Amino acid sequence: MSAFRLSHGGLVDRSRGIGFRFDGDDLRGYEGDTLASALLASDRLLVGRSFKYHRPRGIVTAGSAEPNALLTIGTGARSEANTRATVQELYDGLVAKSQNRWPSLKHDFGAINGLLSPFLGAGFYYKTFMWPAAFWEKVYEPMIRRAAGLGRAVMEADPDRYEKAWAHCDLLVIGAGPAGLMAALTAARAGARVILADEGFRLGGSLLSERVSIGNAAAADFVRDVLQELASLDTVTLMPRTTVFGWYDDNVFGAVEKVQKHLASPSPDLPVERLWRIAAKAAILASGAEERPLVFGGNDRPGVMMASAARTYLNRFGVGAGRKVAVFTNGGSGYQAARDLASQGAEIAAIIDGRASAGEAMPAGTRMIVNAGVTKTLGRHRIEGLVVERSGHEETIDCDALLMSGGWSPVIHLACQRGAKPVWSEELQAFVAPDVGPRLWLAGSAAGLSGIGDCLRDGSAKALDCLAALGKPGSAPEMPEVEGEYDAGFAPLWYVPGARDKAFVDFQNDVHVRDLSLAQREGFGHIEHTKRYTTLGMATDQGKLGNVNTVGIVAGMRGVSPAEIGTTTFRPFYTPVSFGAMAGTARAERARPTRTSPLHGWAKKNGAQFVDAGLWFRSAWFPQSGEKGWRQSVDREVLAVRANVGLCDVSTLGKIEVFGRDAAEFLNRVYSNAMLKLPVGRARYGLMLREDGMVYDDGTVSRFAEDHFLITTTTAYATEAMAHLEFCAQALWPNLDVRFVSVSDQWAQMSLVGPKARLVLEKIVEDDVSNAAFPFLAARAVTLKGGLKARLFRISFSGELAYELAVPANYGEAVADVLMEAGRPHDICPYGVEALNVMRIEKGHVTHAEIDGRTTPDDLGLGKMFAASKPDFIGKRLSSRFGLTAADRLQLVGLRPVDKAKELTAGAHLLKEGAKPSMANDQGHVTSVCFSPVLGRSIGLALLKSGRERYGEKIVVWDKLRGHDEIVAEVCSPVFVDPENSKLHQ
Amino acid sequence: MASLIPCPHCGLRPKEEFSIRGDASPVRPAPTASDESWHRYVHIRDNPKGRIVEHWHHALGCRRWLVVERDNLSHEVFGVTDAADWAKRKEA
């Protein structure tokens, strides 16, 4: 036994025991414990295996910088890998497993890597696994991935909920230690809206680990009183368990709140994590300071721990790190740890000080070794002793814990995430944040201070600065007297010479001093290169513990100041953030909106099969019993529509109402064809171009009044076209009097198509819809029997007699039902987008398969829709440029296989007969294909060089990349059905 | 993660509500302008570092096109104008 629980003291509740499990063993802790403190209290020093060498590792810190104690927490779908035991709150029934070991933590096969370590230096992957090349993917990488690494992600779906939220405040205080608490209190008393966020589950920061008295009260009681006052104010939000991980533009901070990560069974009514974006007028970063490890041989043995962490475990959790404790330090922190532990009955084996003289008072009889260094630690899975070297003399000292302190680094991560580079301070021997502008202030030890009293005062002072900037005067609270402070001063000691084992700089990535030396020798001297070459400062701890030592050591190797080396780049996130939190509620079926048409219910009860079309669900076809496969249904639907009548949902088309005195002029400028003289009560097919002359979108334009139009866009371009029109009206021609509103969702729209369409329509419309009264391209408001106002358009996509009837969305299903009923005597057939597509190919109409961003109106056979006589419209000017009028442009044609039994494939290339397949011989490509039930054969639309001159030519349809045989097809007009348009005008 | 754009119509709004079209400085030439000026307007964009003007569309807000003047290095926003006002002012 070495680490142990004290019988009293600390902030754990000994009356509330908590059972948990670690690697199959049932252990116990108390409420208020972290997993790490409970493991230590159970004397479990060995908690993991290192990344590369599989060395035994123990708990090093008591906070978020922990590099070693990474465990998998939870079971099944809730298991979460790489959780730092030092920040995981203990809960009843918690299940933790160690990682990166096989078959067990104590007997790890991978430890053989330690023996192979001469071959596993920095960059060894790149040097060793070079040949044969094919081996990398199949052999080396899987092998390396298995041997090296952290925990494994579960493949099951996460059962928990996550959410995202915004918060707003005058002052965000990050960190609830002495500086943060005083800053929050000062600002809150001045009436500011304050958010106080801290990553810990108990607010108080370092004060929870201190034995000082503040204002004649224990530090923890002082914290309690301040929090009570803050909690009583409506303007203050306390956010424990909330890590502010990033500082973004406009003073927005990202934070993740662990709402239920400390509960055995989270409530399904709450998220487990909440991602916050906090818009703060000003912020104070009071994130404290991180203690640096010392870099000496065997500094990674379980039982070697930061001195401040040992004080936290002792003073906050009532856990002694050992019974016979050695301290290796270069400053006051090590002495304070020794004093605290000695006061609780631990034996101090020795205090080893790297400095020439100690100058700290210790109880008489304490062994002090100054100007000395540890060169090696003894023991295997836990420390049993150490070797100390002084002036060439080595001595072995027995101990069961070794506390180290290499000085302090202010935690300035957040302040340097937006491009500001940390600045080296000779005075503090640490990197500090530069001035980062008036909206983020650093306070307390994050600003380089060390005493608690200084931090309290600084927090208050910085809050007053913020308040002044916000125009809210405040006053400093009375500063309580702090008793029992120690001097945390230190002298830098980057590297302890004479190491007789690996001296680790970065525990998590198994980077030791010789790797740094190798990186320098091999030309990776720049600190950013050193990082990539050795992998130091990566993974979950991001170099929180090791990076400053690295900079100091590299500076030493190069004989320059750390200021010349600089740091690597600080980026969000400060600590790992789960994908769940970042996704929030937007996952699985909620990752994007689902749009259903107002006629969805109608389609569903008529047996529709649905297809995803962008965000929409569209009815694809309506199978009937006995039909085998979709083709059979689609063929039936096409024949039924062309013979009798069909009903199709076209509600997903974009619909935009256009109003204004200049509406006609505006439309004339955004469509390539003429719109000014479109008569009221009439519709017209319209083509929009891009400014570069290519076709952008197509649709119909209907005029209801001189100053009122309704235009439709394709389903896919509804959103984009609306933004395009708004841009034209607002940014290009702001002087035109025109307004728009999208009414895509307001109207249910259905196509009634086929020779008997009028017979069905007559039964439900009051108005006269005869051919004379309502001719082809008529468009106007009508009244349905029963009084419902609707809009009727005589437009056709299929070539048949066809109407589109639009009714207010909520009436859609009812009207469709009535139409089905009215159509029953005429064998009305519901049909979907597949049959719609077949009929438009048969008729040679284009969609975005042909309008692919590379085709002009003329390419598509729509040259007459280019109104060259108009003075200006979008796309006009560049349509005449070189290349767009070339003779060999791809033009829209029809294709039919010479052998009627062959089927065309969309995307196939076209070749002249006998030509070798090559890019140079490419004649074009097939854009759309279908089986035409009317013609009883496969037909297609294609874009072919000079296509319109080549009707009758035989051409090879080549699709061998996808394994299809060559087909010979005849080039023909793209209009396969009713080329005289006789049916349209019936 | 975030940044805030002061929409002249809606106030301070997160950037996720906007879509960005790009450089707002090219002016659509007259239909009679030279090939070269049309070519420059449609195809040629500078890629400056520092202070720029861009067309932003408040697609999930007021649906107005805006001209955002900002620094693409520091992301500091200097001003936001309604695109119509901006165009009219440029014309004048």
PDB file of C-alpha atoms in Angstrom, chain A residues 172 193 337 529 566 716 760 771 822 906 953:
ATOM      1  CA  LEU A 172     -17.970  36.026 -19.398  1.00  0.00           C
ATOM      2  CA  ARG A 193     -24.934  40.241 -16.716  1.00  0.00           C
ATOM      3  CA  ALA A 337       3.540  19.733  -1.194  1.00  0.00           C
ATOM      4  CA  HIS A 529       8.379  20.707 -37.683  1.00  0.00           C
ATOM      5  CA  GLY A 566       8.397  30.274 -29.913  1.00  0.00           C
ATOM      6  CA  ALA A 716     -33.977  21.706 -57.339  1.00  0.00           C
ATOM      7  CA  VAL A 760     -62.485  15.376 -65.299  1.00  0.00           C
ATOM      8  CA  ASN A 771     -60.797  24.792 -75.445  1.00  0.00           C
ATOM      9  CA  ALA A 822     -64.356  12.616 -60.698  1.00  0.00           C
ATOM     10  CA  ALA A 906     -27.336   7.789 -69.233  1.00  0.00           C
ATOM     11  CA  GLU A 953     -26.429   9.015 -88.549  1.00  0.00           C
TER      12      GLU A 953
END
